[in-house]
PDB file of C-alpha atoms in Angstrom:
ATOM      1  CA  MET R  28      81.759-119.492  68.641  1.00  0.00           C
ATOM      2  CA  LYS R  29      83.527-120.599  71.798  1.00  0.00           C
ATOM      3  CA  GLY R  30      87.192-121.467  71.997  1.00  0.00           C
ATOM      4  CA  PRO R  31      90.373-119.659  71.000  1.00  0.00           C
ATOM      5  CA  PRO R  32      90.275-117.406  67.907  1.00  0.00           C
ATOM      6  CA  ILE R  33      92.184-119.727  65.597  1.00  0.00           C
ATOM      7  CA  THR R  34      91.544-120.784  62.021  1.00  0.00           C
ATOM      8  CA  ARG R  35      91.342-124.500  61.277  1.00  0.00           C
ATOM      9  CA  VAL R  36      92.005-125.515  57.672  1.00  0.00           C
ATOM     10  CA  TYR R  37      91.222-128.951  56.229  1.00  0.00           C
ATOM     11  CA  ALA R  38      93.899-130.000  53.744  1.00  0.00           C
ATOM     12  CA  ASN R  39      92.288-133.262  52.573  1.00  0.00           C
ATOM     13  CA  LEU R  40      90.272-131.543  49.844  1.00  0.00           C
ATOM     14  CA  PRO R  41      90.522-134.467  47.363  1.00  0.00           C
ATOM     15  CA  GLU R  42      88.941-136.775  49.940  1.00  0.00           C
ATOM     16  CA  ILE R  43      86.171-134.274  50.612  1.00  0.00           C
ATOM     17  CA  LEU R  44      85.427-133.864  46.902  1.00  0.00           C
ATOM     18  CA  ALA R  45      85.313-137.639  46.462  1.00  0.00           C
ATOM     19  CA  GLU R  46      82.455-137.804  48.967  1.00  0.00           C
ATOM     20  CA  LEU R  47      80.211-135.346  47.121  1.00  0.00           C
ATOM     21  CA  PRO R  48      78.658-137.581  44.391  1.00  0.00           C
ATOM     22  CA  ALA R  49      76.993-139.784  46.994  1.00  0.00           C
ATOM     23  CA  HIS R  50      74.943-136.785  48.119  1.00  0.00           C
ATOM     24  CA  LEU R  51      73.423-135.931  44.730  1.00  0.00           C
ATOM     25  CA  GLY R  52      69.653-135.645  45.053  1.00  0.00           C
ATOM     26  CA  GLN R  53      69.784-136.256  48.793  1.00  0.00           C
ATOM     27  CA  GLY R  54      69.471-132.671  49.988  1.00  0.00           C
ATOM     28  CA  THR R  55      66.538-131.297  51.952  1.00  0.00           C
ATOM     29  CA  VAL R  56      66.605-127.678  50.716  1.00  0.00           C
ATOM     30  CA  THR R  57      66.583-127.651  46.925  1.00  0.00           C
ATOM     31  CA  SER R  58      66.382-131.327  46.000  1.00  0.00           C
ATOM     32  CA  ARG R  59      62.987-131.750  47.693  1.00  0.00           C
ATOM     33  CA  SER R  60      61.550-128.353  46.817  1.00  0.00           C
ATOM     34  CA  ALA R  61      59.319-128.080  43.746  1.00  0.00           C
ATOM     35  CA  THR R  62      60.168-124.379  43.444  1.00  0.00           C
ATOM     36  CA  ARG R  63      63.938-124.820  43.777  1.00  0.00           C
ATOM     37  CA  ALA R  64      64.640-128.277  42.327  1.00  0.00           C
ATOM     38  CA  HIS R  65      65.867-126.632  39.118  1.00  0.00           C
ATOM     39  CA  GLU R  66      68.870-125.335  41.086  1.00  0.00           C
ATOM     40  CA  GLY R  67      70.148-128.886  41.459  1.00  0.00           C
ATOM     41  CA  THR R  68      71.736-130.303  44.584  1.00  0.00           C
ATOM     42  CA  THR R  69      73.320-127.379  46.401  1.00  0.00           C
ATOM     43  CA  PHE R  70      76.474-127.659  48.453  1.00  0.00           C
ATOM     44  CA  GLU R  71      77.119-124.925  51.025  1.00  0.00           C
ATOM     45  CA  ALA R  72      80.758-123.927  51.539  1.00  0.00           C
ATOM     46  CA  SER R  73      80.262-121.325  54.252  1.00  0.00           C
ATOM     47  CA  CYS R  74      78.027-122.624  56.993  1.00  0.00           C
ATOM     48  CA  TYR R  75      80.526-121.823  59.772  1.00  0.00           C
ATOM     49  CA  THR R  76      83.293-120.045  57.938  1.00  0.00           C
ATOM     50  CA  ASP R  77      84.122-117.450  55.305  1.00  0.00           C
ATOM     51  CA  PRO R  78      86.078-119.324  52.611  1.00  0.00           C
ATOM     52  CA  LEU R  79      86.905-116.206  50.594  1.00  0.00           C
ATOM     53  CA  ALA R  80      88.636-114.663  53.607  1.00  0.00           C
ATOM     54  CA  ILE R  81      91.316-117.367  53.594  1.00  0.00           C
ATOM     55  CA  ASP R  82      91.383-118.456  49.945  1.00  0.00           C
ATOM     56  CA  HIS R  83      94.583-116.499  49.340  1.00  0.00           C
ATOM     57  CA  VAL R  84      96.200-118.889  51.840  1.00  0.00           C
ATOM     58  CA  THR R  85      94.408-122.179  51.144  1.00  0.00           C
ATOM     59  CA  GLY R  86      93.214-121.984  47.538  1.00  0.00           C
ATOM     60  CA  SER R  87      90.363-124.251  48.647  1.00  0.00           C
ATOM     61  CA  LEU R  88      87.497-122.093  47.435  1.00  0.00           C
ATOM     62  CA  SER R  89      89.112-121.646  44.023  1.00  0.00           C
ATOM     63  CA  ALA R  90      89.631-125.405  43.813  1.00  0.00           C
ATOM     64  CA  LEU R  91      85.986-126.046  44.741  1.00  0.00           C
ATOM     65  CA  ILE R  92      84.715-123.620  42.115  1.00  0.00           C
ATOM     66  CA  ALA R  93      86.883-125.226  39.432  1.00  0.00           C
ATOM     67  CA  HIS R  94      85.735-128.687  40.517  1.00  0.00           C
ATOM     68  CA  PHE R  95      82.056-127.773  40.295  1.00  0.00           C
ATOM     69  CA  GLY R  96      82.671-126.089  36.959  1.00  0.00           C
ATOM     70  CA  ALA R  97      84.035-129.332  35.549  1.00  0.00           C
ATOM     71  CA  TRP R  98      81.447-131.565  37.250  1.00  0.00           C
ATOM     72  CA  GLU R  99      78.847-132.594  34.674  1.00  0.00           C
ATOM     73  CA  ALA R 100      75.930-132.888  37.081  1.00  0.00           C
ATOM     74  CA  ASP R 101      72.925-130.894  38.242  1.00  0.00           C
ATOM     75  CA  VAL R 102      74.745-129.236  41.123  1.00  0.00           C
ATOM     76  CA  GLN R 103      75.473-125.843  42.584  1.00  0.00           C
ATOM     77  CA  LEU R 104      78.123-124.549  44.976  1.00  0.00           C
ATOM     78  CA  ARG R 105      77.197-121.676  47.274  1.00  0.00           C
ATOM     79  CA  PHE R 106      79.213-119.516  49.626  1.00  0.00           C
ATOM     80  CA  THR R 107      78.658-116.351  51.632  1.00  0.00           C
ATOM     81  CA  THR R 108      81.335-113.805  52.429  1.00  0.00           C
ATOM     82  CA  LYS R 109      82.013-110.475  54.092  1.00  0.00           C
ATOM     83  CA  PHE R 110      85.072-109.898  51.895  1.00  0.00           C
ATOM     84  CA  ASP R 111      85.706-108.508  48.430  1.00  0.00           C
ATOM     85  CA  ALA R 112      88.865-110.359  47.342  1.00  0.00           C
ATOM     86  CA  VAL R 113      87.272-111.931  44.244  1.00  0.00           C
ATOM     87  CA  GLU R 114      90.059-111.213  41.753  1.00  0.00           C
ATOM     88  CA  PRO R 115      91.411-114.832  41.708  1.00  0.00           C
ATOM     89  CA  LEU R 116      87.886-116.186  41.093  1.00  0.00           C
ATOM     90  CA  LEU R 117      86.958-114.065  38.088  1.00  0.00           C
ATOM     91  CA  GLY R 118      88.871-116.088  35.519  1.00  0.00           C
ATOM     92  CA  LEU R 119      87.921-119.550  36.772  1.00  0.00           C
ATOM     93  CA  ASP R 120      85.874-121.867  34.557  1.00  0.00           C
ATOM     94  CA  HIS R 121      82.873-122.011  36.907  1.00  0.00           C
ATOM     95  CA  ALA R 122      80.256-123.000  34.262  1.00  0.00           C
ATOM     96  CA  GLY R 123      77.608-121.041  36.155  1.00  0.00           C
ATOM     97  CA  ARG R 124      77.500-123.607  38.952  1.00  0.00           C
ATOM     98  CA  THR R 125      78.656-121.328  41.782  1.00  0.00           C
ATOM     99  CA  ARG R 126      76.622-118.658  43.550  1.00  0.00           C
ATOM    100  CA  MET R 127      78.411-116.080  45.668  1.00  0.00           C
ATOM    101  CA  ARG R 128      76.390-114.228  48.267  1.00  0.00           C
ATOM    102  CA  ALA R 129      77.639-111.191  50.148  1.00  0.00           C
ATOM    103  CA  SER R 130      76.563-110.705  53.737  1.00  0.00           C
ATOM    104  CA  ILE R 131      75.622-107.053  54.151  1.00  0.00           C
ATOM    105  CA  ASN R 132      74.332-104.695  56.811  1.00  0.00           C
ATOM    106  CA  PRO R 133      73.990-100.922  57.169  1.00  0.00           C
ATOM    107  CA  ALA R 134      77.234 -99.137  58.041  1.00  0.00           C
ATOM    108  CA  GLY R 135      76.016 -98.468  61.568  1.00  0.00           C
ATOM    109  CA  TYR R 136      75.640-102.183  62.220  1.00  0.00           C
ATOM    110  CA  ALA R 137      78.522-103.412  60.064  1.00  0.00           C
ATOM    111  CA  ARG R 138      80.828-101.794  62.619  1.00  0.00           C
ATOM    112  CA  PHE R 139      80.388-105.009  64.625  1.00  0.00           C
ATOM    113  CA  GLU R 140      82.109-106.917  61.771  1.00  0.00           C
ATOM    114  CA  GLY R 141      85.679-105.916  62.552  1.00  0.00           C
ATOM    115  CA  GLY R 142      88.382-106.674  59.987  1.00  0.00           C
ATOM    116  CA  THR R 143      86.020-107.302  57.074  1.00  0.00           C
ATOM    117  CA  SER R 144      85.666-105.467  53.768  1.00  0.00           C
ATOM    118  CA  PRO R 145      83.406-102.383  53.665  1.00  0.00           C
ATOM    119  CA  VAL R 146      79.849-103.154  52.601  1.00  0.00           C
ATOM    120  CA  ALA R 147      80.169-100.962  49.503  1.00  0.00           C
ATOM    121  CA  ALA R 148      83.222-102.986  48.434  1.00  0.00           C
ATOM    122  CA  ARG R 149      81.308-106.245  48.918  1.00  0.00           C
ATOM    123  CA  LEU R 150      78.569-104.999  46.594  1.00  0.00           C
ATOM    124  CA  VAL R 151      81.121-104.034  43.948  1.00  0.00           C
ATOM    125  CA  ALA R 152      82.710-107.485  44.295  1.00  0.00           C
ATOM    126  CA  LEU R 153      79.303-109.086  43.737  1.00  0.00           C
ATOM    127  CA  ARG R 154      78.846-107.012  40.615  1.00  0.00           C
ATOM    128  CA  ARG R 155      82.246-108.107  39.303  1.00  0.00           C
ATOM    129  CA  MET R 156      81.312-111.743  39.923  1.00  0.00           C
ATOM    130  CA  ALA R 157      77.994-111.316  38.117  1.00  0.00           C
ATOM    131  CA  ASP R 158      79.767-109.709  35.183  1.00  0.00           C
ATOM    132  CA  ALA R 159      82.065-112.760  35.131  1.00  0.00           C
ATOM    133  CA  GLY R 160      79.016-115.017  34.751  1.00  0.00           C
ATOM    134  CA  TYR R 161      78.618-116.136  38.353  1.00  0.00           C
ATOM    135  CA  LYS R 162      75.250-116.371  40.038  1.00  0.00           C
ATOM    136  CA  ILE R 163      75.047-113.999  42.982  1.00  0.00           C
ATOM    137  CA  GLY R 164      72.915-113.172  45.994  1.00  0.00           C
ATOM    138  CA  LEU R 165      72.604-111.071  49.118  1.00  0.00           C
ATOM    139  CA  THR R 166      72.455-112.265  52.703  1.00  0.00           C
ATOM    140  CA  ILE R 167      71.093-109.432  54.808  1.00  0.00           C
ATOM    141  CA  ALA R 168      72.171-110.527  58.245  1.00  0.00           C
ATOM    142  CA  PRO R 169      71.954-110.206  61.086  1.00  0.00           C
ATOM    143  CA  ILE R 170      68.977-107.877  60.752  1.00  0.00           C
ATOM    144  CA  ILE R 171      69.091-105.681  63.854  1.00  0.00           C
ATOM    145  CA  ALA R 172      65.951-103.900  65.038  1.00  0.00           C
ATOM    146  CA  ALA R 173      67.809-101.060  66.728  1.00  0.00           C
ATOM    147  CA  GLU R 174      66.633 -97.462  66.832  1.00  0.00           C
ATOM    148  CA  GLY R 175      66.458 -96.060  63.295  1.00  0.00           C
ATOM    149  CA  TRP R 176      66.477 -99.464  61.614  1.00  0.00           C
ATOM    150  CA  ARG R 177      63.932 -98.498  58.958  1.00  0.00           C
ATOM    151  CA  ASP R 178      66.030 -95.648  57.574  1.00  0.00           C
ATOM    152  CA  ALA R 179      69.241 -97.671  57.888  1.00  0.00           C
ATOM    153  CA  TYR R 180      67.962-100.684  55.964  1.00  0.00           C
ATOM    154  CA  ALA R 181      66.106 -98.569  53.399  1.00  0.00           C
ATOM    155  CA  GLU R 182      69.418 -96.890  52.588  1.00  0.00           C
ATOM    156  CA  LEU R 183      71.202-100.257  52.425  1.00  0.00           C
ATOM    157  CA  ILE R 184      68.657-101.791  50.040  1.00  0.00           C
ATOM    158  CA  ALA R 185      68.728 -98.667  47.887  1.00  0.00           C
ATOM    159  CA  GLN R 186      72.536 -98.918  47.750  1.00  0.00           C
ATOM    160  CA  ALA R 187      72.276-102.570  46.689  1.00  0.00           C
ATOM    161  CA  GLY R 188      69.700-101.633  44.078  1.00  0.00           C
ATOM    162  CA  GLN R 189      72.014 -99.068  42.514  1.00  0.00           C
ATOM    163  CA  VAL R 190      74.751-101.680  42.048  1.00  0.00           C
ATOM    164  CA  LEU R 191      72.744-104.849  41.396  1.00  0.00           C
ATOM    165  CA  GLY R 192      69.267-103.732  40.367  1.00  0.00           C
ATOM    166  CA  ASP R 193      69.541-105.109  36.833  1.00  0.00           C
ATOM    167  CA  ILE R 194      70.760-108.603  37.809  1.00  0.00           C
ATOM    168  CA  PRO R 195      68.068-111.067  36.608  1.00  0.00           C
ATOM    169  CA  ASP R 196      68.841-113.935  39.004  1.00  0.00           C
ATOM    170  CA  LEU R 197      69.547-112.318  42.358  1.00  0.00           C
ATOM    171  CA  THR R 198      68.656-114.231  45.517  1.00  0.00           C
ATOM    172  CA  ILE R 199      68.140-112.674  48.918  1.00  0.00           C
ATOM    173  CA  GLU R 200      68.279-114.365  52.309  1.00  0.00           C
ATOM    174  CA  LEU R 201      66.916-112.479  55.328  1.00  0.00           C
ATOM    175  CA  ILE R 202      68.158-113.502  58.771  1.00  0.00           C
ATOM    176  CA  THR R 203      67.177-111.627  61.919  1.00  0.00           C
ATOM    177  CA  HIS R 204      69.521-111.255  64.867  1.00  0.00           C
ATOM    178  CA  ARG R 205      69.290-113.986  67.466  1.00  0.00           C
ATOM    179  CA  TYR R 206      71.542-115.319  70.175  1.00  0.00           C
ATOM    180  CA  THR R 207      71.856-118.144  72.664  1.00  0.00           C
ATOM    181  CA  PRO R 208      72.926-117.784  76.294  1.00  0.00           C
ATOM    182  CA  GLY R 209      76.244-119.332  75.283  1.00  0.00           C
ATOM    183  CA  SER R 210      76.898-117.019  72.345  1.00  0.00           C
ATOM    184  CA  LYS R 211      75.942-114.016  74.482  1.00  0.00           C
ATOM    185  CA  ALA R 212      78.519-115.011  77.094  1.00  0.00           C
ATOM    186  CA  VAL R 213      81.215-115.445  74.434  1.00  0.00           C
ATOM    187  CA  LEU R 214      80.496-112.085  72.817  1.00  0.00           C
ATOM    188  CA  GLN R 215      80.455-110.230  76.127  1.00  0.00           C
ATOM    189  CA  THR R 216      83.736-111.888  77.081  1.00  0.00           C
ATOM    190  CA  TRP R 217      85.523-111.118  73.813  1.00  0.00           C
ATOM    191  CA  TYR R 218      83.995-107.650  73.321  1.00  0.00           C
ATOM    192  CA  PRO R 219      83.096-106.283  76.773  1.00  0.00           C
ATOM    193  CA  GLY R 220      82.643-102.733  75.452  1.00  0.00           C
ATOM    194  CA  SER R 221      80.360-103.623  72.536  1.00  0.00           C
ATOM    195  CA  SER R 222      77.100-101.721  72.121  1.00  0.00           C
ATOM    196  CA  LEU R 223      75.391-104.670  70.431  1.00  0.00           C
ATOM    197  CA  ASP R 224      71.993-105.064  72.080  1.00  0.00           C
ATOM    198  CA  LEU R 225      71.817-108.435  73.815  1.00  0.00           C
ATOM    199  CA  GLY R 226      69.008-107.504  76.182  1.00  0.00           C
ATOM    200  CA  LEU R 227      65.657-109.268  76.517  1.00  0.00           C
ATOM    201  CA  ALA R 228      63.471-106.300  75.548  1.00  0.00           C
ATOM    202  CA  ASN R 229      61.336-107.143  72.457  1.00  0.00           C
ATOM    203  CA  ARG R 230      62.748-110.692  72.549  1.00  0.00           C
ATOM    204  CA  THR R 231      61.081-114.038  72.960  1.00  0.00           C
ATOM    205  CA  GLU R 232      62.511-117.411  73.893  1.00  0.00           C
ATOM    206  CA  LYS R 233      62.523-120.092  71.225  1.00  0.00           C
ATOM    207  CA  ARG R 234      63.597-123.702  71.519  1.00  0.00           C
ATOM    208  CA  THR R 235      65.398-125.455  68.699  1.00  0.00           C
ATOM    209  CA  LYS R 236      64.631-128.983  67.561  1.00  0.00           C
ATOM    210  CA  PHE R 237      67.521-130.097  69.773  1.00  0.00           C
ATOM    211  CA  GLY R 238      65.982-128.506  72.869  1.00  0.00           C
ATOM    212  CA  SER R 239      68.437-125.621  73.186  1.00  0.00           C
ATOM    213  CA  VAL R 240      67.290-122.044  73.810  1.00  0.00           C
ATOM    214  CA  LYS R 241      67.770-118.995  71.617  1.00  0.00           C
ATOM    215  CA  TYR R 242      66.363-115.502  71.848  1.00  0.00           C
ATOM    216  CA  VAL R 243      64.674-114.053  68.764  1.00  0.00           C
ATOM    217  CA  TYR R 244      62.645-110.895  68.207  1.00  0.00           C
ATOM    218  CA  ASP R 245      59.061-111.005  69.418  1.00  0.00           C
ATOM    219  CA  ALA R 246      56.154-111.540  67.014  1.00  0.00           C
ATOM    220  CA  ASP R 247      55.278-107.846  66.595  1.00  0.00           C
ATOM    221  CA  THR R 248      58.870-106.892  65.789  1.00  0.00           C
ATOM    222  CA  MET R 249      59.217-109.800  63.378  1.00  0.00           C
ATOM    223  CA  ARG R 250      56.041-108.840  61.527  1.00  0.00           C
ATOM    224  CA  ALA R 251      57.154-105.235  61.185  1.00  0.00           C
ATOM    225  CA  LEU R 252      60.600-106.252  59.943  1.00  0.00           C
ATOM    226  CA  ARG R 253      59.303-108.794  57.461  1.00  0.00           C
ATOM    227  CA  ALA R 254      56.712-106.453  55.941  1.00  0.00           C
ATOM    228  CA  PHE R 255      59.290-103.678  55.623  1.00  0.00           C
ATOM    229  CA  PHE R 256      61.854-105.842  53.833  1.00  0.00           C
ATOM    230  CA  ALA R 257      59.268-107.314  51.484  1.00  0.00           C
ATOM    231  CA  ASP R 258      58.161-103.833  50.430  1.00  0.00           C
ATOM    232  CA  GLU R 259      61.642-102.316  50.121  1.00  0.00           C
ATOM    233  CA  ILE R 260      63.050-105.228  48.139  1.00  0.00           C
ATOM    234  CA  ALA R 261      60.065-105.237  45.778  1.00  0.00           C
ATOM    235  CA  SER R 262      60.633-101.540  45.180  1.00  0.00           C
ATOM    236  CA  ARG R 263      64.429-101.390  44.899  1.00  0.00           C
ATOM    237  CA  LEU R 264      65.296-104.900  43.687  1.00  0.00           C
ATOM    238  CA  PRO R 265      62.197-106.045  41.775  1.00  0.00           C
ATOM    239  CA  GLU R 266      64.054-108.842  39.954  1.00  0.00           C
ATOM    240  CA  ALA R 267      65.318-110.354  43.213  1.00  0.00           C
ATOM    241  CA  ARG R 268      63.992-113.582  44.695  1.00  0.00           C
ATOM    242  CA  ILE R 269      63.675-113.862  48.488  1.00  0.00           C
ATOM    243  CA  LEU R 270      64.693-117.398  49.413  1.00  0.00           C
ATOM    244  CA  TYR R 271      63.653-117.327  53.043  1.00  0.00           C
ATOM    245  CA  TRP R 272      63.017-115.239  56.127  1.00  0.00           C
ATOM    246  CA  THR R 273      64.082-116.351  59.577  1.00  0.00           C
TER     247      THR R 273
END
């Protein structure tokens, strides 16, 4: 994201919470999906941020979880994190209405995620949340088709299976690496020595619904990645449910 590396915190949480009831049943992901309607209206708390990373300062995520736990409605709160600081959340009365997902990647690729918790620690944190009655999930992202990716991701999925293989309601989201010309410029400015591949080899140009350009893996690479993950997850995490591939 462009701009200075600062953290913006919204303190008007009561006002934000007061706006939520008007959105019940109005979503376009679960509310209108025959296969996911049972999840209720889902509210995402981590579209552009990692709320667990700053909850020790703000308390906002804890407050949201408690609010959804007390909200007698068909709703669900979701958040994704690269951190493992779940201790304050374990004792909250969440009523099963919050799903935590951990964003994970093989160690060789997680090196690009400076300052975050180790992937192994994130998996342990997920397990602790599941044992505390929370719903959990994995976000494998960004999936990077670098040399040796098959072995790297096979090891990662096997590691996840060892920790979470017996969880009955485990969701998985699969997101391949993509970038825009703008995000590429920002990354190369902030991290000029990074080895992250931002070249155009095995990439194709895709236009969003707003007309902007992003570069995604080409069709052959995407097919190979998707087939691999489907097979590995079925083998190592047979109880898991893949929500989407992109």
